[in-house]
Structures are given as structure tokens and as C-alpha cells.
mmCIF file with all atom_site columns, C-alpha atoms in Angstrom:
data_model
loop_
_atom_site.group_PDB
_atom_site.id
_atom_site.type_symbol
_atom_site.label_atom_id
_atom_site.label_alt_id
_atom_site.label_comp_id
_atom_site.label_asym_id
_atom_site.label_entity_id
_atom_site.label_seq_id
_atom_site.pdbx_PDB_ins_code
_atom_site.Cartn_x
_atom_site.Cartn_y
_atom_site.Cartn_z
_atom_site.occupancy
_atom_site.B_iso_or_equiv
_atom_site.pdbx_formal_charge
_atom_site.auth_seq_id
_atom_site.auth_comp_id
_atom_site.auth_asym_id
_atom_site.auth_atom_id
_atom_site.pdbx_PDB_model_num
ATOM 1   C CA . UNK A 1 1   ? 78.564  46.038 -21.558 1.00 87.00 ? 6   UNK A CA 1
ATOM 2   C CA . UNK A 1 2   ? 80.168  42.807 -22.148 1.00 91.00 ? 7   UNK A CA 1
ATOM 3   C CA . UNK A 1 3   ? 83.741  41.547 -20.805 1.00 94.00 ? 8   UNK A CA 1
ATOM 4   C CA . UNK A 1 4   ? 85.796  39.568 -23.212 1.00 94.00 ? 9   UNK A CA 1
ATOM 5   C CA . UNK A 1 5   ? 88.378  37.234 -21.254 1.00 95.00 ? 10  UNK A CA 1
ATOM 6   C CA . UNK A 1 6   ? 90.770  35.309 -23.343 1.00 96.00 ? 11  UNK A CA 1
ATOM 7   C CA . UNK A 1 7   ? 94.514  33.872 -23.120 1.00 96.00 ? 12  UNK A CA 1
ATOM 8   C CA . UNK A 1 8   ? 94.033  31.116 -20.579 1.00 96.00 ? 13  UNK A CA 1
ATOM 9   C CA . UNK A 1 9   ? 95.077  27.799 -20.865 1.00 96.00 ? 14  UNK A CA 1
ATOM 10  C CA . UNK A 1 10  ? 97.728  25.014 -19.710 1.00 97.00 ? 15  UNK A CA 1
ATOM 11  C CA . UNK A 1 11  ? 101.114 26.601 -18.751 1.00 97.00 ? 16  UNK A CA 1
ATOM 12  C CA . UNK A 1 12  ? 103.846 24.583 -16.877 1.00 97.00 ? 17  UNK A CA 1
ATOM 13  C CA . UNK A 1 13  ? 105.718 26.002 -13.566 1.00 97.00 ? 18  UNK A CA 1
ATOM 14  C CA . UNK A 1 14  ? 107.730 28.841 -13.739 1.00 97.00 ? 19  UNK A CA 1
ATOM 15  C CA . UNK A 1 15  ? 106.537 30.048 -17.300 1.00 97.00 ? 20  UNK A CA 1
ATOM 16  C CA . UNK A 1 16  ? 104.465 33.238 -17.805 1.00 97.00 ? 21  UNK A CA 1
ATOM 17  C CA . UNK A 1 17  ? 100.959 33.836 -19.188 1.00 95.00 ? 22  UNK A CA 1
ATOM 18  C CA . UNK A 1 18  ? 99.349  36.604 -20.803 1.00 98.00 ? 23  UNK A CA 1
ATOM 19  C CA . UNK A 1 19  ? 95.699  37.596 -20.437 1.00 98.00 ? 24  UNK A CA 1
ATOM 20  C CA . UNK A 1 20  ? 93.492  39.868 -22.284 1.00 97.00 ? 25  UNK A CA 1
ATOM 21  C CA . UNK A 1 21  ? 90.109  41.431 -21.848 1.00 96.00 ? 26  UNK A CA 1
ATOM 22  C CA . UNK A 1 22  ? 88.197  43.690 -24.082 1.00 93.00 ? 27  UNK A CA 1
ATOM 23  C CA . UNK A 1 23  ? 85.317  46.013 -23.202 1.00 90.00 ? 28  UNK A CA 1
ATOM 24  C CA . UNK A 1 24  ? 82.616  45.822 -25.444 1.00 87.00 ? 29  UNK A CA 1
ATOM 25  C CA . UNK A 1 25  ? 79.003  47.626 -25.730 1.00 80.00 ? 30  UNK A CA 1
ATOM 26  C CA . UNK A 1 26  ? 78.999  51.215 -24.254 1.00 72.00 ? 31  UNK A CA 1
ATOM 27  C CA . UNK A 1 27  ? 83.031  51.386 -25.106 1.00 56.00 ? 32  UNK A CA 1
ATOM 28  C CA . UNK A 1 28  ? 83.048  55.227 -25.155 1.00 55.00 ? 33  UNK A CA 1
ATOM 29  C CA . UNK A 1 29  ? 83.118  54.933 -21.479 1.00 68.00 ? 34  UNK A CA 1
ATOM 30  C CA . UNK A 1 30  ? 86.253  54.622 -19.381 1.00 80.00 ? 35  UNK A CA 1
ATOM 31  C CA . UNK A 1 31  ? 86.154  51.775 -17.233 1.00 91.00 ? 36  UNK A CA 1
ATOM 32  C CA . UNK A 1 32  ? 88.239  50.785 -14.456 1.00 93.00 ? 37  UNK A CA 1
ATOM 33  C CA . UNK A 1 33  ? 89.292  47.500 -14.889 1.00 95.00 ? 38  UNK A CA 1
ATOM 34  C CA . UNK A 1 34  ? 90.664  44.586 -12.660 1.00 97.00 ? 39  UNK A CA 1
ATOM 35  C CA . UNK A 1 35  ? 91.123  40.608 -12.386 1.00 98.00 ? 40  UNK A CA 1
ATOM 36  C CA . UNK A 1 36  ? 89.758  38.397 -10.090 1.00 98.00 ? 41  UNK A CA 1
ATOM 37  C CA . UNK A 1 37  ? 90.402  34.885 -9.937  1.00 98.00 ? 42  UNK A CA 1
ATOM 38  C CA . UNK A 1 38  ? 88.735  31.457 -8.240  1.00 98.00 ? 43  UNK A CA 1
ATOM 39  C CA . UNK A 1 39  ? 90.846  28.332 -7.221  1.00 97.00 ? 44  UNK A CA 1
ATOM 40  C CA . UNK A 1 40  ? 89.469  25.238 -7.006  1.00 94.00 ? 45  UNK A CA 1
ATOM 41  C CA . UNK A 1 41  ? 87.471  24.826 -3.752  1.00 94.00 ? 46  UNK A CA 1
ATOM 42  C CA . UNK A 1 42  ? 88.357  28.730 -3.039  1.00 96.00 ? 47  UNK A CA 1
ATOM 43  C CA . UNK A 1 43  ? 86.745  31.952 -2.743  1.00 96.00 ? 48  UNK A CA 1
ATOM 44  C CA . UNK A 1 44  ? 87.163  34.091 -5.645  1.00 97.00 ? 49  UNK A CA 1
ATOM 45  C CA . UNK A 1 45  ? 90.148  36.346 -4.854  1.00 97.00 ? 50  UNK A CA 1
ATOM 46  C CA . UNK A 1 46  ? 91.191  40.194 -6.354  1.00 98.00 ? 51  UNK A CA 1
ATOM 47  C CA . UNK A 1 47  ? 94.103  40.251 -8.454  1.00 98.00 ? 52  UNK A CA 1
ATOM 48  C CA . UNK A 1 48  ? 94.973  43.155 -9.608  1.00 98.00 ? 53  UNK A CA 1
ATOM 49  C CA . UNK A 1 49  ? 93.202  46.441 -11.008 1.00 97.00 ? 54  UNK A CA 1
ATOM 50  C CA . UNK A 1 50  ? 94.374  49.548 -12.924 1.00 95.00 ? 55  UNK A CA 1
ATOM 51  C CA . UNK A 1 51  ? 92.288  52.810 -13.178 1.00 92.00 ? 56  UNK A CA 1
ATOM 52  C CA . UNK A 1 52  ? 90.697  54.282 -16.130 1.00 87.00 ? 57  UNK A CA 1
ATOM 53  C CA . UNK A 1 53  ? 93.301  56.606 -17.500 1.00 86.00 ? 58  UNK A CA 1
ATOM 54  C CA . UNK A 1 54  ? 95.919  53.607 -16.603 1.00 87.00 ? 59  UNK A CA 1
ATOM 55  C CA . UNK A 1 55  ? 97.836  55.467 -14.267 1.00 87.00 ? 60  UNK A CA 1
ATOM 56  C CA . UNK A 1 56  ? 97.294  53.842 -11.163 1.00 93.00 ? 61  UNK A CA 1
ATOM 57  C CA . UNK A 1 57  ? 97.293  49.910 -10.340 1.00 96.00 ? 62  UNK A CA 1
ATOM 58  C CA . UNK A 1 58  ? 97.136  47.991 -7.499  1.00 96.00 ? 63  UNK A CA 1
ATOM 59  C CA . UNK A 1 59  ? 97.822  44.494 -7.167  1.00 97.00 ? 64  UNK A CA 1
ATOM 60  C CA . UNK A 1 60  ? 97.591  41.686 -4.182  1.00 97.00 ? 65  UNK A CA 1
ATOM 61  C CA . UNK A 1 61  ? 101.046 41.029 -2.501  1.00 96.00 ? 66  UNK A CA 1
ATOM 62  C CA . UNK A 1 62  ? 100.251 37.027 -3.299  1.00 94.00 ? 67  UNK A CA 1
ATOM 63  C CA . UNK A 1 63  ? 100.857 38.313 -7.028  1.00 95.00 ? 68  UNK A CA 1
ATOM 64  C CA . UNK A 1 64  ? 102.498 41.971 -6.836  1.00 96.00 ? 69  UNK A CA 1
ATOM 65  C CA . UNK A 1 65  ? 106.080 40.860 -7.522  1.00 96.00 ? 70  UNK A CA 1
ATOM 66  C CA . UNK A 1 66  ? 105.525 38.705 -10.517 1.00 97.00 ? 71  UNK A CA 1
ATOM 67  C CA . UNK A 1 67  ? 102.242 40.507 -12.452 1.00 98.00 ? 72  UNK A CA 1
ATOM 68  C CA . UNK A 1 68  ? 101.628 43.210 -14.831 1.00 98.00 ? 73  UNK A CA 1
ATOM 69  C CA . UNK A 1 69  ? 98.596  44.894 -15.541 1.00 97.00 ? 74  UNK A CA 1
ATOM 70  C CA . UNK A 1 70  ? 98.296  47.316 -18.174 1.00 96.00 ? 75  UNK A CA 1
ATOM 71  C CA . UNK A 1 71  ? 95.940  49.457 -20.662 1.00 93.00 ? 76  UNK A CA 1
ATOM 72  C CA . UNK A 1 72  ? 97.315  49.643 -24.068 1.00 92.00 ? 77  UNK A CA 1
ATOM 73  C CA . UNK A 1 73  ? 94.059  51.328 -25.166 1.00 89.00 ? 78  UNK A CA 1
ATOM 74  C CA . UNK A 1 74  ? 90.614  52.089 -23.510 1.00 86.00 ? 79  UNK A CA 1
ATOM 75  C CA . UNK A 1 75  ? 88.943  49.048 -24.027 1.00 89.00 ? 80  UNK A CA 1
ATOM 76  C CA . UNK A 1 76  ? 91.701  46.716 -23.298 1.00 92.00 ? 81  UNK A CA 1
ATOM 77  C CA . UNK A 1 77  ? 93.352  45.250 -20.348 1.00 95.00 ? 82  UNK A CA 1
ATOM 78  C CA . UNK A 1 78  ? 96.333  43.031 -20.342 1.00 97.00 ? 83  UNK A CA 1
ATOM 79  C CA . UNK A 1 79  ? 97.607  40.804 -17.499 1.00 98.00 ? 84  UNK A CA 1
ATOM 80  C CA . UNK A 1 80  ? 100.749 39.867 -17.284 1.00 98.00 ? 85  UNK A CA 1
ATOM 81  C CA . UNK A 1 81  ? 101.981 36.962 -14.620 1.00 97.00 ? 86  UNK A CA 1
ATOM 82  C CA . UNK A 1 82  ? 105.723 35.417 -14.424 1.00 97.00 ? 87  UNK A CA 1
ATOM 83  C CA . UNK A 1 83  ? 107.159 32.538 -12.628 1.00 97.00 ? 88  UNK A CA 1
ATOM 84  C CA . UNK A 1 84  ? 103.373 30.471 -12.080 1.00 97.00 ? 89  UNK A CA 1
ATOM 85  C CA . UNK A 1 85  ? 103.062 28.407 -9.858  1.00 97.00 ? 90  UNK A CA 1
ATOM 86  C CA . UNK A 1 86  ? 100.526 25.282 -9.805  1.00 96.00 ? 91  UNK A CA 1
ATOM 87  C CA . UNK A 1 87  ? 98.818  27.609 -6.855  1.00 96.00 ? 92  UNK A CA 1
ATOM 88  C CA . UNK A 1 88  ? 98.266  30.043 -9.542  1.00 97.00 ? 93  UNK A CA 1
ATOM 89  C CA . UNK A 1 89  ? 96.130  27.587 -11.275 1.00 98.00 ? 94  UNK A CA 1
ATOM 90  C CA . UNK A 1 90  ? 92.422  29.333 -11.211 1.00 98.00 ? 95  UNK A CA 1
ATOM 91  C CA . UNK A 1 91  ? 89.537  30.427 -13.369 1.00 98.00 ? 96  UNK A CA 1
ATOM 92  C CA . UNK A 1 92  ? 90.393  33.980 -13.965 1.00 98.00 ? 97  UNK A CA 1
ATOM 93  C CA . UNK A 1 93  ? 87.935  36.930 -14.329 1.00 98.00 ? 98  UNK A CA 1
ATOM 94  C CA . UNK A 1 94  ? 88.150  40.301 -15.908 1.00 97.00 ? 99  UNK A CA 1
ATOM 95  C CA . UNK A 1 95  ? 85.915  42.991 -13.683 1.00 97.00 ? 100 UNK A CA 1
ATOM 96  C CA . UNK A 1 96  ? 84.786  46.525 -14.987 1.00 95.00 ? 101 UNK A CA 1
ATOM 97  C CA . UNK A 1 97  ? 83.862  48.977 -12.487 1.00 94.00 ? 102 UNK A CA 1
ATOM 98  C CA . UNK A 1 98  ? 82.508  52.528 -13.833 1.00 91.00 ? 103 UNK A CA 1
ATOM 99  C CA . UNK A 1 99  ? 83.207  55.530 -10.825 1.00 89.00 ? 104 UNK A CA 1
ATOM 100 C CA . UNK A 1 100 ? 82.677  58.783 -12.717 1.00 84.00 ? 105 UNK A CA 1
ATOM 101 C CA . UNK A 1 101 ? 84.191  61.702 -10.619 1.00 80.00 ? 106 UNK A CA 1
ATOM 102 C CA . UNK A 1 102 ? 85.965  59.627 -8.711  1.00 84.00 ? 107 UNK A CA 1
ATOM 103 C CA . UNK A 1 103 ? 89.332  59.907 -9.885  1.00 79.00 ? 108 UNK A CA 1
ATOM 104 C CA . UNK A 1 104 ? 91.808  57.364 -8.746  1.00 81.00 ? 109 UNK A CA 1
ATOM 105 C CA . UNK A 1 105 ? 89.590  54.910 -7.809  1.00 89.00 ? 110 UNK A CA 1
ATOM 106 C CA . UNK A 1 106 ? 90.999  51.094 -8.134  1.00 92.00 ? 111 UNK A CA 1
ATOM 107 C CA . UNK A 1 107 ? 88.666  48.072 -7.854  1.00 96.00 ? 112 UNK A CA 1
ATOM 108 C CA . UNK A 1 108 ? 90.301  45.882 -5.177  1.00 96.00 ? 113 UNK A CA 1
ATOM 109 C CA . UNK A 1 109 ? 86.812  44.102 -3.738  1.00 96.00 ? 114 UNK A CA 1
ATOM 110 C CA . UNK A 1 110 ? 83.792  42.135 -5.619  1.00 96.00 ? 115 UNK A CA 1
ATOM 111 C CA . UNK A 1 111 ? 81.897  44.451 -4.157  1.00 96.00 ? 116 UNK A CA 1
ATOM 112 C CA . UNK A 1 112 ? 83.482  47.274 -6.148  1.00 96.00 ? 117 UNK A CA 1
ATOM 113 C CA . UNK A 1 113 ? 82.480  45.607 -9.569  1.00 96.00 ? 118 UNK A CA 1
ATOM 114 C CA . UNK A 1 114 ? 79.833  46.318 -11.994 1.00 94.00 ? 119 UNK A CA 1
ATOM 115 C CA . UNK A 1 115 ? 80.292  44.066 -14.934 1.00 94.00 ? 120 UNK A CA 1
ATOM 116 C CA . UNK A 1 116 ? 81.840  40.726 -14.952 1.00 96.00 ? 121 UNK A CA 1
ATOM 117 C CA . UNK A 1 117 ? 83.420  38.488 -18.255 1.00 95.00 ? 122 UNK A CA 1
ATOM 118 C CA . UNK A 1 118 ? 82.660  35.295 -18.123 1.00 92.00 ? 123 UNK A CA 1
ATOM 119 C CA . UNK A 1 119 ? 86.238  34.122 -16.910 1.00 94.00 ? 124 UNK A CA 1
ATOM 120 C CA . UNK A 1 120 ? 89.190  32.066 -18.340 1.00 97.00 ? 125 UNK A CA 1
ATOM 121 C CA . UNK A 1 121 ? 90.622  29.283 -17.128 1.00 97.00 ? 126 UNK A CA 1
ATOM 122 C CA . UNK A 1 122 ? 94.303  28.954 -15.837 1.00 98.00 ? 127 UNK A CA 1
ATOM 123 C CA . UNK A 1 123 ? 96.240  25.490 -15.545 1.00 98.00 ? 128 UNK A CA 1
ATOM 124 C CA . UNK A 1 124 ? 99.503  25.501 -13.890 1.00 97.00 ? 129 UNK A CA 1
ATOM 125 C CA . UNK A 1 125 ? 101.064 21.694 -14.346 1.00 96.00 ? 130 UNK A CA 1
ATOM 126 C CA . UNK A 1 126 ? 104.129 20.081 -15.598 1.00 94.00 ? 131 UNK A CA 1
#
């Protein structure tokens, strides 16, 4: 399985960023999916996460009023974030977790993850 991160770059303060993340390899599988993200000189932090069918997501409250996540097909996850913030700025990581049986289930810890992409990188400066 392979985790294709992509849409990162330099945005200024206040403006919004998109980023994307394909599942490759074993695709016939539903995945739940989620983004992680590491600061500079920080721990690596959850994000947000949305379950395999796409009808549950969970987000951290640093991000929950301002981010998206969405599924517009089985092998892709979007994230959405508004109004950044030079805090925002971060290597971010898309995370695939596969629970079969467990219905609901939302990544919201490392732990939880079984696949990693190799991460894209977020600058938030004017």
C-alpha cells in the first residue's frame, strides 16, 4: 500500500490550502484515512480522520472550525484548511488505517495507523 500526499506548499496568512492523498496498491480495500502533521521542533500531531464509507470524521479542536476532510472516492482523501495561520505551518502526513468489522472506527492516534505517505510540506508566511 502506498500513500500519495500532494498539495503542499507556501501559502500566506489567512488563505486556504487544499491537500490530497491517494491510496495506491491493494486499492480494493476501504481504508480509513486521516492527517497528521509535524511542526518544526514538535511532536507529530492528529489532524483529522474520516472513516471508510466517509460518513464519520473527526477532527482536533486546534483545527475543527476551519478544516474539511472528505472522500470523493475510495482511494482519495481531501483536506481542506481555511484561515492558516503561520502556526499551521508543518510537514503534513496522510495515515491509512485498515479495521475490518469495526464499523465507525476513526484514526485519531499514531498508534491507530498502519500505512504512512511520505508527508507534504506546509508553509504559512507572508
Amino acid at each position: 500500500v502506498q500513500l500519495q500526499a500532494s498539495g503542499g506548499g507556501l501559502v500566506q496568512p489567512g488563505n486556504s490550502l487544499r491537500l490530497s492523498c491517494i491510496v495506491t496498491g491493494q486499492a480494493s480495500r476501504a481504508y480509513n484515512m486521516g492527517w497528521f502533521r509535524r511542526a518544526p521542533g514538535k511532536e507529530r500531531e492528529f489532524v483529522a480522520s474520516i472513516t471508510w464509507t466517509g460518513g464519520t470524521t473527526h477532527y482536533a479542536a486546534s483545527v475543527e472550525d476551519r478544516t474539511t476532510i472528505s472522500r470523493p472516492s475510495a482511494n482519495t482523501v481531501h483536506l481542506q484548511m481555511n484561515g492558516l495561520s503561520p502556526e499551521d505551518t508543518a510537514v503534513y502526513y496522510c495515515a491509512a488505517a485498515w479495521r475490518p468489522g469495526e464499523a465507525g472506527f476513526v484514526i485519531t492516534h499514531s498508534v491507530d495507523v498502519d500505512f504512512w505517505g511520505q508527508g507534504t510540506l506546509v508553509t504559512v508566511s507572508s
